[in-house]
Short mmCIF file of the C-alpha atoms (twelve columns), coordinates in Angstrom:
data_MODEL
# 
_entry.id   MODEL 
# 
loop_
_atom_site.group_PDB 
_atom_site.id 
_atom_site.type_symbol 
_atom_site.label_atom_id 
_atom_site.label_alt_id 
_atom_site.label_comp_id 
_atom_site.label_asym_id 
_atom_site.label_seq_id 
_atom_site.Cartn_x 
_atom_site.Cartn_y 
_atom_site.Cartn_z 
_atom_site.pdbx_PDB_model_num 
ATOM 1   C CA . MET A 1   -26.749 31.353  1.357   1 
ATOM 2   C CA . LYS A 2   -28.534 30.396  -1.864  1 
ATOM 3   C CA . THR A 3   -27.045 28.795  -4.968  1 
ATOM 4   C CA . LYS A 4   -28.470 27.526  -8.238  1 
ATOM 5   C CA . ALA A 5   -27.342 23.983  -9.043  1 
ATOM 6   C CA . ALA A 6   -28.035 21.038  -11.359 1 
ATOM 7   C CA . VAL A 7   -29.352 18.165  -9.257  1 
ATOM 8   C CA . LEU A 8   -29.959 14.513  -10.114 1 
ATOM 9   C CA . PHE A 9   -33.134 13.474  -8.316  1 
ATOM 10  C CA . GLU A 10  -33.946 10.286  -10.209 1 
ATOM 11  C CA . VAL A 11  -31.940 7.914   -12.408 1 
ATOM 12  C CA . GLY A 12  -32.954 8.102   -16.038 1 
ATOM 13  C CA . LYS A 13  -34.351 11.613  -15.691 1 
ATOM 14  C CA . PRO A 14  -32.717 14.901  -16.753 1 
ATOM 15  C CA . LEU A 15  -30.866 17.045  -14.269 1 
ATOM 16  C CA . GLU A 16  -33.033 19.689  -12.621 1 
ATOM 17  C CA . VAL A 17  -31.651 23.182  -12.090 1 
ATOM 18  C CA . VAL A 18  -32.990 24.341  -8.719  1 
ATOM 19  C CA . GLU A 19  -32.120 26.803  -5.971  1 
ATOM 20  C CA . LEU A 20  -30.439 25.174  -2.983  1 
ATOM 21  C CA . ASP A 21  -29.348 26.305  0.446   1 
ATOM 22  C CA . LEU A 22  -25.573 26.157  0.852   1 
ATOM 23  C CA . ASP A 23  -23.814 26.124  4.220   1 
ATOM 24  C CA . GLY A 24  -20.666 28.138  4.706   1 
ATOM 25  C CA . PRO A 25  -17.232 26.511  5.019   1 
ATOM 26  C CA . ARG A 26  -16.308 24.651  8.202   1 
ATOM 27  C CA . GLN A 27  -12.894 23.578  9.492   1 
ATOM 28  C CA . SER A 28  -10.392 23.196  6.613   1 
ATOM 29  C CA . GLU A 29  -13.066 24.046  4.018   1 
ATOM 30  C CA . VAL A 30  -13.448 26.760  1.386   1 
ATOM 31  C CA . LEU A 31  -16.351 28.450  -0.364  1 
ATOM 32  C CA . ILE A 32  -15.776 28.788  -4.110  1 
ATOM 33  C CA . LYS A 33  -17.622 30.877  -6.663  1 
ATOM 34  C CA . VAL A 34  -17.597 28.605  -9.691  1 
ATOM 35  C CA . GLU A 35  -16.596 30.221  -12.981 1 
ATOM 36  C CA . ALA A 36  -16.501 27.148  -15.233 1 
ATOM 37  C CA . ALA A 37  -17.263 23.426  -14.944 1 
ATOM 38  C CA . GLY A 38  -16.481 20.552  -17.284 1 
ATOM 39  C CA . LEU A 39  -19.038 18.166  -18.790 1 
ATOM 40  C CA . CYS A 40  -17.350 14.797  -18.365 1 
ATOM 41  C CA . HIS A 41  -18.655 11.443  -19.600 1 
ATOM 42  C CA . SER A 42  -18.510 10.111  -16.023 1 
ATOM 43  C CA . GLU A 43  -21.706 11.932  -15.108 1 
ATOM 44  C CA . LEU A 44  -23.559 10.042  -17.832 1 
ATOM 45  C CA . HIS A 45  -22.977 6.903   -15.784 1 
ATOM 46  C CA . MET A 46  -24.810 8.546   -12.874 1 
ATOM 47  C CA . LEU A 47  -27.653 9.708   -15.103 1 
ATOM 48  C CA . THR A 48  -28.204 6.191   -16.470 1 
ATOM 49  C CA . GLY A 49  -27.673 4.395   -13.169 1 
ATOM 50  C CA . ALA A 50  -24.631 2.441   -14.371 1 
ATOM 51  C CA . TYR A 51  -22.740 3.998   -11.458 1 
ATOM 52  C CA . GLN A 52  -24.822 4.116   -8.288  1 
ATOM 53  C CA . VAL A 53  -24.812 7.180   -6.062  1 
ATOM 54  C CA . ALA A 54  -27.097 8.283   -3.257  1 
ATOM 55  C CA . LEU A 55  -29.750 10.713  -4.485  1 
ATOM 56  C CA . PRO A 56  -30.392 13.584  -4.663  1 
ATOM 57  C CA . ILE A 57  -26.937 14.833  -5.593  1 
ATOM 58  C CA . VAL A 58  -25.336 17.829  -7.300  1 
ATOM 59  C CA . LEU A 59  -23.263 16.396  -10.130 1 
ATOM 60  C CA . GLY A 60  -20.051 17.779  -11.603 1 
ATOM 61  C CA . HIS A 61  -16.474 17.001  -10.619 1 
ATOM 62  C CA . GLU A 62  -14.458 19.452  -12.766 1 
ATOM 63  C CA . ALA A 63  -14.448 23.098  -11.749 1 
ATOM 64  C CA . THR A 64  -12.451 26.275  -11.465 1 
ATOM 65  C CA . GLY A 65  -13.331 29.492  -9.701  1 
ATOM 66  C CA . VAL A 66  -12.494 32.046  -7.032  1 
ATOM 67  C CA . VAL A 67  -12.259 31.503  -3.291  1 
ATOM 68  C CA . GLU A 68  -14.841 33.667  -1.524  1 
ATOM 69  C CA . GLU A 69  -14.464 32.477  2.061   1 
ATOM 70  C CA . VAL A 70  -12.262 30.099  4.046   1 
ATOM 71  C CA . GLY A 71  -13.010 28.112  7.174   1 
ATOM 72  C CA . ARG A 72  -10.897 27.740  10.294  1 
ATOM 73  C CA . GLY A 73  -7.437  26.325  9.791   1 
ATOM 74  C CA . VAL A 74  -7.219  26.865  6.030   1 
ATOM 75  C CA . THR A 75  -3.645  27.733  5.040   1 
ATOM 76  C CA . LYS A 76  -3.484  26.850  1.354   1 
ATOM 77  C CA . VAL A 77  -5.557  29.735  -0.028  1 
ATOM 78  C CA . LYS A 78  -7.194  33.019  0.905   1 
ATOM 79  C CA . PRO A 79  -10.274 34.873  -0.381  1 
ATOM 80  C CA . GLY A 80  -9.695  36.144  -3.906  1 
ATOM 81  C CA . ASP A 81  -7.389  33.305  -4.947  1 
ATOM 82  C CA . ARG A 82  -8.135  31.430  -8.149  1 
ATOM 83  C CA . VAL A 83  -8.284  27.659  -7.811  1 
ATOM 84  C CA . VAL A 84  -8.853  24.484  -9.776  1 
ATOM 85  C CA . CYS A 85  -10.919 21.815  -8.046  1 
ATOM 86  C CA . THR A 86  -9.850  18.196  -8.261  1 
ATOM 87  C CA . PHE A 87  -12.080 15.178  -7.672  1 
ATOM 88  C CA . VAL A 88  -8.973  13.469  -6.286  1 
ATOM 89  C CA . PRO A 89  -8.357  14.985  -2.832  1 
ATOM 90  C CA . SER A 90  -4.872  14.719  -1.399  1 
ATOM 91  C CA . CYS A 91  -4.188  14.924  2.320   1 
ATOM 92  C CA . GLY A 92  -0.406  14.597  2.032   1 
ATOM 93  C CA . LEU A 93  -0.289  12.294  5.054   1 
ATOM 94  C CA . CYS A 94  -1.757  8.899   4.176   1 
ATOM 95  C CA . ARG A 95  0.464   6.048   2.926   1 
ATOM 96  C CA . TYR A 96  -0.431  6.831   -0.690  1 
ATOM 97  C CA . CYS A 97  0.153   10.581  -0.568  1 
ATOM 98  C CA . SER A 98  3.361   10.172  1.389   1 
ATOM 99  C CA . THR A 99  4.731   7.785   -1.243  1 
ATOM 100 C CA . GLY A 100 3.947   9.979   -4.249  1 
ATOM 101 C CA . ARG A 101 0.595   8.419   -5.158  1 
ATOM 102 C CA . GLN A 102 -1.727  11.281  -4.311  1 
ATOM 103 C CA . ASN A 103 -4.243  10.143  -6.915  1 
ATOM 104 C CA . LEU A 104 -4.974  7.248   -4.524  1 
ATOM 105 C CA . CYS A 105 -5.428  9.353   -1.371  1 
ATOM 106 C CA . VAL A 106 -7.648  7.637   1.201   1 
ATOM 107 C CA . TYR A 107 -9.949  10.680  1.259   1 
ATOM 108 C CA . GLY A 108 -10.903 9.849   -2.311  1 
ATOM 109 C CA . ASP A 109 -12.440 6.590   -1.078  1 
ATOM 110 C CA . ARG A 110 -15.262 8.366   0.760   1 
ATOM 111 C CA . PRO A 111 -18.788 7.707   -0.550  1 
ATOM 112 C CA . ASP A 112 -20.323 10.211  -2.927  1 
ATOM 113 C CA . GLY A 113 -22.732 12.601  -1.245  1 
ATOM 114 C CA . PRO A 114 -21.367 13.968  2.021   1 
ATOM 115 C CA . LEU A 115 -18.040 15.711  2.487   1 
ATOM 116 C CA . ALA A 116 -15.182 13.936  4.238   1 
ATOM 117 C CA . ASP A 117 -16.617 14.540  7.723   1 
ATOM 118 C CA . GLY A 118 -19.864 12.798  6.793   1 
ATOM 119 C CA . THR A 119 -21.999 15.952  6.696   1 
ATOM 120 C CA . TYR A 120 -23.613 17.867  3.830   1 
ATOM 121 C CA . ARG A 121 -23.368 21.453  2.604   1 
ATOM 122 C CA . PHE A 122 -26.179 21.477  0.029   1 
ATOM 123 C CA . HIS A 123 -29.787 21.347  1.255   1 
ATOM 124 C CA . LEU A 124 -33.270 21.562  -0.279  1 
ATOM 125 C CA . HIS A 125 -36.321 22.210  1.913   1 
ATOM 126 C CA . GLY A 126 -34.325 21.131  4.943   1 
ATOM 127 C CA . LYS A 127 -33.137 17.842  3.416   1 
ATOM 128 C CA . ASN A 128 -29.549 16.971  2.510   1 
ATOM 129 C CA . VAL A 129 -28.365 17.047  -1.104  1 
ATOM 130 C CA . GLY A 130 -25.087 15.335  -1.926  1 
ATOM 131 C CA . SER A 131 -21.922 16.733  -3.531  1 
ATOM 132 C CA . PHE A 132 -20.538 14.474  -6.237  1 
ATOM 133 C CA . ARG A 133 -16.891 13.682  -5.547  1 
ATOM 134 C CA . GLN A 134 -17.039 16.038  -2.560  1 
ATOM 135 C CA . LEU A 135 -17.471 18.912  -5.013  1 
ATOM 136 C CA . GLY A 136 -20.838 19.260  -6.764  1 
ATOM 137 C CA . ALA A 137 -19.356 21.413  -9.521  1 
ATOM 138 C CA . PHE A 138 -22.631 22.071  -11.381 1 
ATOM 139 C CA . SER A 139 -23.445 24.854  -8.959  1 
ATOM 140 C CA . GLU A 140 -22.903 28.594  -8.865  1 
ATOM 141 C CA . ARG A 141 -21.073 28.064  -5.573  1 
ATOM 142 C CA . LEU A 142 -19.722 25.048  -3.760  1 
ATOM 143 C CA . VAL A 143 -18.017 24.189  -0.499  1 
ATOM 144 C CA . THR A 144 -15.224 21.643  -0.377  1 
ATOM 145 C CA . THR A 145 -12.096 20.919  1.647   1 
ATOM 146 C CA . GLU A 146 -8.722  22.462  0.882   1 
ATOM 147 C CA . ARG A 147 -7.536  18.937  0.057   1 
ATOM 148 C CA . SER A 148 -9.591  19.177  -3.154  1 
ATOM 149 C CA . ILE A 149 -8.248  22.433  -4.559  1 
ATOM 150 C CA . VAL A 150 -5.072  23.675  -6.230  1 
ATOM 151 C CA . ARG A 151 -4.221  27.367  -6.350  1 
ATOM 152 C CA . ILE A 152 -3.447  28.680  -9.849  1 
ATOM 153 C CA . ASP A 153 -2.017  31.848  -11.330 1 
ATOM 154 C CA . ASP A 154 -4.406  34.751  -11.929 1 
ATOM 155 C CA . THR A 155 -3.365  34.982  -15.587 1 
ATOM 156 C CA . ILE A 156 -4.838  31.591  -16.571 1 
ATOM 157 C CA . PRO A 157 -8.308  32.031  -18.169 1 
ATOM 158 C CA . PHE A 158 -11.047 30.064  -16.440 1 
ATOM 159 C CA . ASP A 159 -12.114 28.287  -19.623 1 
ATOM 160 C CA . LYS A 160 -8.578  26.895  -19.900 1 
ATOM 161 C CA . ALA A 161 -8.029  26.227  -16.205 1 
ATOM 162 C CA . VAL A 162 -11.136 24.031  -15.938 1 
ATOM 163 C CA . LEU A 163 -9.644  21.611  -18.456 1 
ATOM 164 C CA . VAL A 164 -6.813  20.634  -16.100 1 
ATOM 165 C CA . SER A 165 -9.297  19.766  -13.369 1 
ATOM 166 C CA . CYS A 166 -9.783  16.241  -14.743 1 
ATOM 167 C CA . GLY A 167 -9.746  15.626  -18.494 1 
ATOM 168 C CA . VAL A 168 -6.268  16.887  -19.355 1 
ATOM 169 C CA . PRO A 169 -4.317  15.277  -16.494 1 
ATOM 170 C CA . THR A 170 -6.264  12.028  -16.771 1 
ATOM 171 C CA . GLY A 171 -5.599  11.705  -20.490 1 
ATOM 172 C CA . PHE A 172 -2.076  13.136  -20.516 1 
ATOM 173 C CA . GLY A 173 -1.039  10.985  -17.559 1 
ATOM 174 C CA . THR A 174 -2.589  7.854   -19.049 1 
ATOM 175 C CA . ALA A 175 0.133   8.137   -21.678 1 
ATOM 176 C CA . THR A 176 3.066   9.620   -19.751 1 
ATOM 177 C CA . GLU A 177 2.622   8.146   -16.272 1 
ATOM 178 C CA . ALA A 178 0.457   5.021   -16.437 1 
ATOM 179 C CA . GLY A 179 1.521   4.042   -19.948 1 
ATOM 180 C CA . ARG A 180 5.130   5.187   -19.560 1 
ATOM 181 C CA . VAL A 181 5.358   6.197   -23.232 1 
ATOM 182 C CA . ARG A 182 8.945   6.733   -24.327 1 
ATOM 183 C CA . PRO A 183 10.555  8.367   -27.365 1 
ATOM 184 C CA . GLY A 184 10.075  6.196   -30.438 1 
ATOM 185 C CA . ASP A 185 7.171   4.157   -29.042 1 
ATOM 186 C CA . THR A 186 4.095   3.114   -30.956 1 
ATOM 187 C CA . VAL A 187 0.860   3.918   -29.104 1 
ATOM 188 C CA . VAL A 188 -2.741  2.939   -29.878 1 
ATOM 189 C CA . ILE A 189 -5.497  5.012   -28.256 1 
ATOM 190 C CA . PHE A 190 -9.064  3.725   -28.206 1 
ATOM 191 C CA . GLY A 191 -11.639 6.529   -27.871 1 
ATOM 192 C CA . ILE A 192 -11.165 10.249  -28.505 1 
ATOM 193 C CA . GLY A 193 -13.163 12.272  -26.026 1 
ATOM 194 C CA . GLY A 194 -12.036 14.613  -23.271 1 
ATOM 195 C CA . ILE A 195 -9.620  11.946  -22.001 1 
ATOM 196 C CA . GLY A 196 -8.471  10.398  -25.266 1 
ATOM 197 C CA . ILE A 197 -7.613  13.682  -26.979 1 
ATOM 198 C CA . ASN A 198 -5.249  14.461  -24.111 1 
ATOM 199 C CA . ALA A 199 -3.791  10.964  -24.200 1 
ATOM 200 C CA . VAL A 200 -2.821  11.916  -27.750 1 
ATOM 201 C CA . GLN A 201 -1.124  15.051  -26.403 1 
ATOM 202 C CA . GLY A 202 0.637   13.059  -23.711 1 
ATOM 203 C CA . ALA A 203 1.929   10.480  -26.176 1 
ATOM 204 C CA . VAL A 204 3.162   13.205  -28.541 1 
ATOM 205 C CA . HIS A 205 4.814   15.085  -25.674 1 
ATOM 206 C CA . ALA A 206 6.587   11.879  -24.589 1 
ATOM 207 C CA . GLY A 207 8.041   11.467  -28.078 1 
ATOM 208 C CA . ALA A 208 5.979   8.583   -29.496 1 
ATOM 209 C CA . ALA A 209 6.862   7.875   -33.113 1 
ATOM 210 C CA . ASN A 210 3.417   6.531   -33.992 1 
ATOM 211 C CA . VAL A 211 0.164   7.606   -32.322 1 
ATOM 212 C CA . VAL A 212 -2.654  5.548   -33.789 1 
ATOM 213 C CA . ILE A 213 -6.203  6.335   -32.680 1 
ATOM 214 C CA . VAL A 214 -9.514  4.518   -33.000 1 
ATOM 215 C CA . ASP A 215 -12.863 6.314   -32.892 1 
ATOM 216 C CA . PRO A 216 -16.033 5.882   -34.969 1 
ATOM 217 C CA . VAL A 217 -16.812 9.614   -35.086 1 
ATOM 218 C CA . PRO A 218 -15.154 11.469  -38.014 1 
ATOM 219 C CA . MET A 219 -14.994 14.793  -36.134 1 
ATOM 220 C CA . LYS A 220 -13.094 13.146  -33.297 1 
ATOM 221 C CA . ARG A 221 -10.677 11.404  -35.638 1 
ATOM 222 C CA . ASN A 222 -9.946  14.714  -37.333 1 
ATOM 223 C CA . ALA A 223 -9.420  16.401  -33.967 1 
ATOM 224 C CA . ALA A 224 -6.990  13.693  -32.889 1 
ATOM 225 C CA . VAL A 225 -4.891  14.242  -36.016 1 
ATOM 226 C CA . HIS A 226 -5.021  17.991  -35.381 1 
ATOM 227 C CA . PHE A 227 -3.605  17.377  -31.892 1 
ATOM 228 C CA . GLY A 228 -0.805  15.149  -33.122 1 
ATOM 229 C CA . ALA A 229 -2.063  11.649  -33.906 1 
ATOM 230 C CA . THR A 230 -0.230  10.119  -36.859 1 
ATOM 231 C CA . ASP A 231 -3.007  7.765   -37.983 1 
ATOM 232 C CA . ALA A 232 -6.755  7.572   -37.355 1 
ATOM 233 C CA . PHE A 233 -9.178  4.694   -37.880 1 
ATOM 234 C CA . ALA A 234 -12.879 4.140   -37.375 1 
ATOM 235 C CA . GLU A 235 -12.483 0.461   -36.429 1 
ATOM 236 C CA . ALA A 236 -10.067 -1.392  -34.183 1 
ATOM 237 C CA . GLU A 237 -9.363  -4.184  -36.650 1 
ATOM 238 C CA . ALA A 238 -8.037  -1.797  -39.295 1 
ATOM 239 C CA . ALA A 239 -5.932  0.052   -36.713 1 
ATOM 240 C CA . ILE A 240 -4.400  -3.190  -35.433 1 
ATOM 241 C CA . GLU A 241 -3.477  -4.316  -38.927 1 
ATOM 242 C CA . HIS A 242 -1.891  -0.924  -39.581 1 
ATOM 243 C CA . VAL A 243 0.148   -1.223  -36.374 1 
ATOM 244 C CA . ARG A 244 1.242   -4.697  -37.427 1 
ATOM 245 C CA . SER A 245 2.516   -3.240  -40.693 1 
ATOM 246 C CA . LEU A 246 4.169   -0.229  -39.038 1 
ATOM 247 C CA . THR A 247 6.091   -2.357  -36.562 1 
ATOM 248 C CA . ASN A 248 6.962   -5.356  -38.757 1 
ATOM 249 C CA . GLY A 249 4.708   -7.493  -36.589 1 
ATOM 250 C CA . GLU A 250 6.110   -6.397  -33.229 1 
ATOM 251 C CA . MET A 251 2.916   -4.453  -32.420 1 
ATOM 252 C CA . ALA A 252 2.391   -1.447  -30.147 1 
ATOM 253 C CA . ASP A 253 4.224   -0.569  -26.970 1 
ATOM 254 C CA . GLN A 254 1.101   0.842   -25.326 1 
ATOM 255 C CA . ALA A 255 -2.660  0.524   -25.839 1 
ATOM 256 C CA . LEU A 256 -4.634  3.183   -23.971 1 
ATOM 257 C CA . VAL A 257 -8.343  2.556   -23.411 1 
ATOM 258 C CA . THR A 258 -10.033 5.946   -23.003 1 
ATOM 259 C CA . VAL A 259 -13.501 5.203   -24.369 1 
ATOM 260 C CA . GLY A 260 -16.532 6.620   -22.573 1 
ATOM 261 C CA . GLU A 261 -17.868 3.147   -21.778 1 
ATOM 262 C CA . VAL A 262 -15.311 0.378   -21.381 1 
ATOM 263 C CA . ASN A 263 -16.375 -3.106  -22.477 1 
ATOM 264 C CA . GLN A 264 -14.837 -6.508  -23.045 1 
ATOM 265 C CA . GLU A 265 -14.525 -5.988  -26.795 1 
ATOM 266 C CA . VAL A 266 -12.363 -2.869  -26.579 1 
ATOM 267 C CA . VAL A 267 -10.150 -4.357  -23.852 1 
ATOM 268 C CA . GLN A 268 -9.630  -7.458  -25.981 1 
ATOM 269 C CA . ALA A 269 -8.710  -5.260  -28.944 1 
ATOM 270 C CA . ALA A 270 -6.237  -3.367  -26.765 1 
ATOM 271 C CA . GLN A 271 -4.582  -6.629  -25.730 1 
ATOM 272 C CA . THR A 272 -4.307  -7.677  -29.362 1 
ATOM 273 C CA . ALA A 273 -2.715  -4.352  -30.266 1 
ATOM 274 C CA . VAL A 274 0.322   -4.633  -27.972 1 
ATOM 275 C CA . GLY A 275 3.444   -6.709  -28.415 1 
ATOM 276 C CA . LYS A 276 6.119   -7.985  -26.048 1 
ATOM 277 C CA . SER A 277 6.447   -5.938  -22.856 1 
ATOM 278 C CA . GLY A 278 3.367   -4.002  -23.950 1 
ATOM 279 C CA . VAL A 279 1.220   -2.053  -21.528 1 
ATOM 280 C CA . VAL A 280 -2.588  -1.892  -21.660 1 
ATOM 281 C CA . VAL A 281 -3.995  0.990   -19.600 1 
ATOM 282 C CA . ILE A 282 -7.730  1.151   -18.864 1 
ATOM 283 C CA . THR A 283 -8.896  4.667   -18.045 1 
ATOM 284 C CA . GLY A 284 -12.671 4.718   -18.062 1 
ATOM 285 C CA . LEU A 285 -15.837 3.385   -16.465 1 
ATOM 286 C CA . ALA A 286 -17.883 0.412   -17.611 1 
ATOM 287 C CA . LYS A 287 -21.671 0.118   -17.622 1 
ATOM 288 C CA . SER A 288 -21.355 -3.245  -15.887 1 
ATOM 289 C CA . ASN A 289 -18.644 -5.587  -14.674 1 
ATOM 290 C CA . PHE A 290 -17.063 -7.963  -17.159 1 
ATOM 291 C CA . GLU A 291 -14.223 -10.449 -17.194 1 
ATOM 292 C CA . ILE A 292 -10.906 -9.720  -18.862 1 
ATOM 293 C CA . HIS A 293 -9.743  -12.883 -20.615 1 
ATOM 294 C CA . SER A 294 -6.017  -13.316 -21.046 1 
ATOM 295 C CA . VAL A 295 -3.952  -16.420 -21.660 1 
ATOM 296 C CA . SER A 296 -1.491  -16.843 -18.789 1 
ATOM 297 C CA . ASP A 297 1.332   -17.959 -21.107 1 
ATOM 298 C CA . TRP A 298 0.675   -14.871 -23.232 1 
ATOM 299 C CA . LEU A 299 1.011   -12.594 -20.191 1 
ATOM 300 C CA . LEU A 300 4.081   -14.414 -18.916 1 
ATOM 301 C CA . GLN A 301 6.084   -15.045 -22.052 1 
ATOM 302 C CA . ARG A 302 5.269   -11.719 -23.684 1 
ATOM 303 C CA . GLN A 303 5.543   -9.849  -20.357 1 
ATOM 304 C CA . VAL A 304 2.353   -7.870  -21.047 1 
ATOM 305 C CA . GLU A 305 0.941   -5.611  -18.349 1 
ATOM 306 C CA . ILE A 306 -2.778  -4.806  -17.976 1 
ATOM 307 C CA . LYS A 307 -3.573  -2.037  -15.512 1 
ATOM 308 C CA . GLY A 308 -6.157  0.492   -14.504 1 
ATOM 309 C CA . SER A 309 -5.457  4.159   -13.870 1 
ATOM 310 C CA . ILE A 310 -7.324  6.883   -12.040 1 
ATOM 311 C CA . TYR A 311 -6.508  10.507  -12.814 1 
ATOM 312 C CA . GLY A 312 -3.860  9.291   -15.240 1 
ATOM 313 C CA . SER A 313 -1.775  8.200   -12.224 1 
ATOM 314 C CA . MET A 314 -0.905  11.875  -11.794 1 
ATOM 315 C CA . ASN A 315 -0.418  13.957  -8.654  1 
ATOM 316 C CA . PRO A 316 -2.978  16.799  -8.697  1 
ATOM 317 C CA . GLN A 317 -1.104  19.112  -6.347  1 
ATOM 318 C CA . THR A 318 2.056   19.156  -8.452  1 
ATOM 319 C CA . ASP A 319 0.867   18.114  -11.899 1 
ATOM 320 C CA . ILE A 320 -1.949  20.665  -12.317 1 
ATOM 321 C CA . PRO A 321 0.525   23.577  -11.975 1 
ATOM 322 C CA . ARG A 322 3.003   21.689  -14.197 1 
ATOM 323 C CA . LEU A 323 0.419   21.198  -16.940 1 
ATOM 324 C CA . LEU A 324 -0.527  24.874  -16.814 1 
ATOM 325 C CA . GLU A 325 3.142   25.797  -17.171 1 
ATOM 326 C CA . LEU A 326 3.357   23.525  -20.200 1 
ATOM 327 C CA . TYR A 327 0.337   25.367  -21.618 1 
ATOM 328 C CA . ARG A 328 1.874   28.784  -21.025 1 
ATOM 329 C CA . SER A 329 5.142   27.692  -22.623 1 
ATOM 330 C CA . GLY A 330 3.378   26.279  -25.679 1 
ATOM 331 C CA . TYR A 331 4.026   22.574  -25.034 1 
ATOM 332 C CA . LEU A 332 0.409   21.716  -24.133 1 
ATOM 333 C CA . ARG A 333 -2.538  22.783  -26.240 1 
ATOM 334 C CA . LEU A 334 -5.639  23.786  -24.301 1 
ATOM 335 C CA . ASP A 335 -6.949  26.198  -26.929 1 
ATOM 336 C CA . GLY A 336 -9.253  24.263  -29.190 1 
ATOM 337 C CA . LEU A 337 -10.104 21.501  -26.725 1 
ATOM 338 C CA . VAL A 338 -13.471 23.058  -25.852 1 
ATOM 339 C CA . THR A 339 -15.958 22.297  -28.599 1 
ATOM 340 C CA . ALA A 340 -19.028 23.930  -26.982 1 
ATOM 341 C CA . ARG A 341 -19.972 26.226  -24.107 1 
ATOM 342 C CA . TYR A 342 -23.235 26.091  -22.174 1 
ATOM 343 C CA . THR A 343 -24.964 27.910  -19.352 1 
ATOM 344 C CA . LEU A 344 -26.036 26.036  -16.235 1 
ATOM 345 C CA . ASP A 345 -29.607 25.975  -17.540 1 
ATOM 346 C CA . GLN A 346 -28.322 24.220  -20.690 1 
ATOM 347 C CA . VAL A 347 -26.592 21.371  -18.824 1 
ATOM 348 C CA . ASN A 348 -28.927 18.691  -20.211 1 
ATOM 349 C CA . GLU A 349 -28.400 19.996  -23.737 1 
ATOM 350 C CA . GLY A 350 -24.668 19.676  -23.163 1 
ATOM 351 C CA . TYR A 351 -24.973 16.042  -22.121 1 
ATOM 352 C CA . GLN A 352 -27.225 15.256  -25.036 1 
ATOM 353 C CA . ASP A 353 -24.602 16.699  -27.377 1 
ATOM 354 C CA . LEU A 354 -21.982 14.553  -25.647 1 
ATOM 355 C CA . GLN A 355 -24.082 11.434  -26.133 1 
ATOM 356 C CA . ASP A 356 -24.647 12.350  -29.774 1 
ATOM 357 C CA . GLY A 357 -20.899 12.549  -30.411 1 
ATOM 358 C CA . LYS A 358 -20.900 16.291  -31.076 1 
ATOM 359 C CA . ASN A 359 -18.435 17.267  -28.371 1 
ATOM 360 C CA . ILE A 360 -14.920 16.405  -27.376 1 
ATOM 361 C CA . ARG A 361 -15.228 18.626  -24.317 1 
ATOM 362 C CA . GLY A 362 -18.127 20.866  -23.405 1 
ATOM 363 C CA . ILE A 363 -18.012 23.237  -20.460 1 
ATOM 364 C CA . LEU A 364 -20.486 25.189  -18.371 1 
ATOM 365 C CA . VAL A 365 -19.643 28.868  -18.109 1 
ATOM 366 C CA . PHE A 366 -21.107 30.825  -15.207 1 
ATOM 367 C CA . ASP A 367 -21.896 34.548  -15.257 1 
# 
């Protein structure tokens, strides 16, 4: 079959929207008609070459849509079901899935490009084209395994469902799961994009008394306050001094690093922001590797924890439905998270707007 998709052919060049050949689903796979896809900052790292992937490749790792066809052995869904795709597959059998850490499933370790069996579903002129995160969401249709989908209720609008594919659980879980925010805590969040705005929601939901955010973009600071942040600052130094005043010098309980590009400066600021038994959570990609400098006595005597988190340390198979239930019951705000909608042909415009600081979350909407 044919599908139109946004393909990265060369680092540093715009995505090209081309018509590809798409194979049908094989064993344990599903064919999905994509209805909406999220424009995440992660793809910018592919476009610039900061994160290396085999080319050419269909980018996009956040999607929702309708199952059109299932391969042999599929039991999770049937044609006509609505699903959310997750870039974190979960087999349910590996040591991580079986111990409640599905965000670390071994199938998520596979290289970007082919599906889990090492073969490709997208092709152009007889040559293989990769699927980013075993999805390739910037396509009218995609084929992936049933490990990478979660069935959702038919009443959830697609433009809301796509948000819980990555951005909402990653941000929300950075606060509630990785950061372990508790009632009365003071939280500092560095960076308000698609992840950071939902870290704000997670911290508020967990009962934080103070949610202090840092972002240089006025629109994003205003949005964070709208979604529950108590204080907003353009610079880390001012935020840290405010936290010092709020806590009588005891500092924050959690510092959540959700910037689009993690660097040594922001991680150092996050360490400065926390007090005794504080937790620093790094949820984001860096352009290049860097060293994290910490004084051993400081870590030991203050019992500070520095950790990374993928997918907000959440479990996609159980937490995606849970987050959607929170939305339906009014405890999670998805309305208002989308700041712009684009067609597939406008994908490069969407990423330019993201780079220019115009969007918190943009999405592609398919006809």
